[in-house]
Amino acid sequence: MKLIEKEIVIAADGKLPPDFREAFGRKARVTVYLQEQEQEKTESADFLSDLVGKIQAFREIDDPVAFQRNLRTSWERSWDK
């Protein structure tokens, strides 16, 4: 078995470059690794940063620790039944 490994940009027409010519017309196993684009990560992080302070779902809770404790207690009671 022979391995041909190249880091390339696949053309828009989907054709492999001539470096893979010996594989043309033959049975081959192809593995494609796509790197995530850094731009997408940055856009997601920027989107989340824009939401900071805008979502006011829990603004009425004065003591978050007590609120969570009460939730857990109610869950425990429901399991005991």
Tab-separated table of C-alpha atoms in Angstrom:
chain	number	residue	atom	x	y	z
A	1	MET	CA	0.000	0.000	0.000
A	2	LYS	CA	1.242	3.478	-0.811
A	3	LEU	CA	0.195	6.707	0.903
A	4	ILE	CA	0.069	9.998	-0.973
A	5	GLU	CA	-0.388	12.888	1.389
A	6	LYS	CA	-0.404	16.546	0.345
A	7	GLU	CA	-1.763	19.696	1.888
A	8	ILE	CA	-3.737	21.354	-0.885
A	9	VAL	CA	-6.687	23.575	-1.606
A	10	ILE	CA	-9.258	21.606	-3.580
A	11	ALA	CA	-10.358	23.576	-6.616
A	12	ALA	CA	-13.971	24.722	-6.898
A	13	ASP	CA	-14.543	22.135	-9.642
A	14	GLY	CA	-13.701	19.389	-7.116
A	15	LYS	CA	-10.912	17.884	-9.218
A	16	LEU	CA	-7.767	16.631	-7.553
A	17	PRO	CA	-4.486	18.242	-8.572
A	18	PRO	CA	-1.915	16.401	-10.727
A	19	ASP	CA	0.028	15.385	-7.567
A	20	PHE	CA	-2.581	12.641	-7.195
A	21	ARG	CA	-2.344	11.493	-10.827
A	22	GLU	CA	-1.196	7.976	-9.958
A	23	ALA	CA	-4.463	7.519	-8.024
A	24	PHE	CA	-6.647	8.567	-10.975
A	25	GLY	CA	-8.794	5.658	-12.151
A	26	ARG	CA	-7.718	3.433	-9.265
A	27	LYS	CA	-9.423	2.346	-6.085
A	28	ALA	CA	-8.231	4.588	-3.259
A	29	ARG	CA	-9.119	5.501	0.299
A	30	VAL	CA	-9.488	9.246	0.708
A	31	THR	CA	-9.330	11.079	4.027
A	32	VAL	CA	-10.132	14.785	4.138
A	33	TYR	CA	-9.374	16.962	7.156
A	34	LEU	CA	-10.828	20.451	7.058
A	35	GLN	CA	-9.428	23.049	9.384
A	36	GLU	CA	-11.955	25.285	11.066
A	37	GLN	CA	-11.801	28.837	9.931
A	38	GLU	CA	-10.592	31.196	12.621
A	39	GLN	CA	-12.996	33.845	11.368
A	40	GLU	CA	-16.043	31.732	12.290
A	41	LYS	CA	-14.781	31.309	15.860
A	42	THR	CA	-14.203	35.039	16.188
A	43	GLU	CA	-17.662	35.883	14.852
A	44	SER	CA	-19.285	33.495	17.346
A	45	ALA	CA	-17.300	34.946	20.232
A	46	ASP	CA	-18.197	38.482	19.154
A	47	PHE	CA	-21.874	37.518	18.931
A	48	LEU	CA	-21.834	36.097	22.462
A	49	SER	CA	-19.958	39.135	23.768
A	50	ASP	CA	-22.637	41.371	22.286
A	51	LEU	CA	-25.285	39.563	24.370
A	52	VAL	CA	-23.539	40.147	27.699
A	53	GLY	CA	-25.811	42.199	29.946
A	54	LYS	CA	-28.704	42.190	27.477
A	55	ILE	CA	-30.402	38.979	28.605
A	56	GLN	CA	-32.305	39.830	31.754
A	57	ALA	CA	-33.879	36.439	32.492
A	58	PHE	CA	-32.658	36.210	36.106
A	59	ARG	CA	-32.466	39.888	37.053
A	60	GLU	CA	-35.125	39.495	39.783
A	61	ILE	CA	-33.038	36.972	41.758
A	62	ASP	CA	-31.353	38.771	44.648
A	63	ASP	CA	-29.375	35.796	45.996
A	64	PRO	CA	-28.392	33.331	43.241
A	65	VAL	CA	-26.871	30.837	45.704
A	66	ALA	CA	-30.065	30.660	47.778
A	67	PHE	CA	-32.101	30.349	44.576
A	68	GLN	CA	-30.015	27.351	43.433
A	69	ARG	CA	-30.191	25.772	46.889
A	70	ASN	CA	-34.005	26.015	46.850
A	71	LEU	CA	-34.130	24.457	43.381
A	72	ARG	CA	-31.965	21.528	44.468
A	73	THR	CA	-34.061	20.998	47.577
A	74	SER	CA	-37.249	20.905	45.526
A	75	TRP	CA	-35.690	18.393	43.132
A	76	GLU	CA	-34.599	16.189	46.022
A	77	ARG	CA	-38.124	16.240	47.466
A	78	SER	CA	-39.577	15.209	44.100
A	79	TRP	CA	-37.185	12.217	43.933
A	80	ASP	CA	-38.155	11.105	47.422
A	81	LYS	CA	-41.809	10.717	46.447
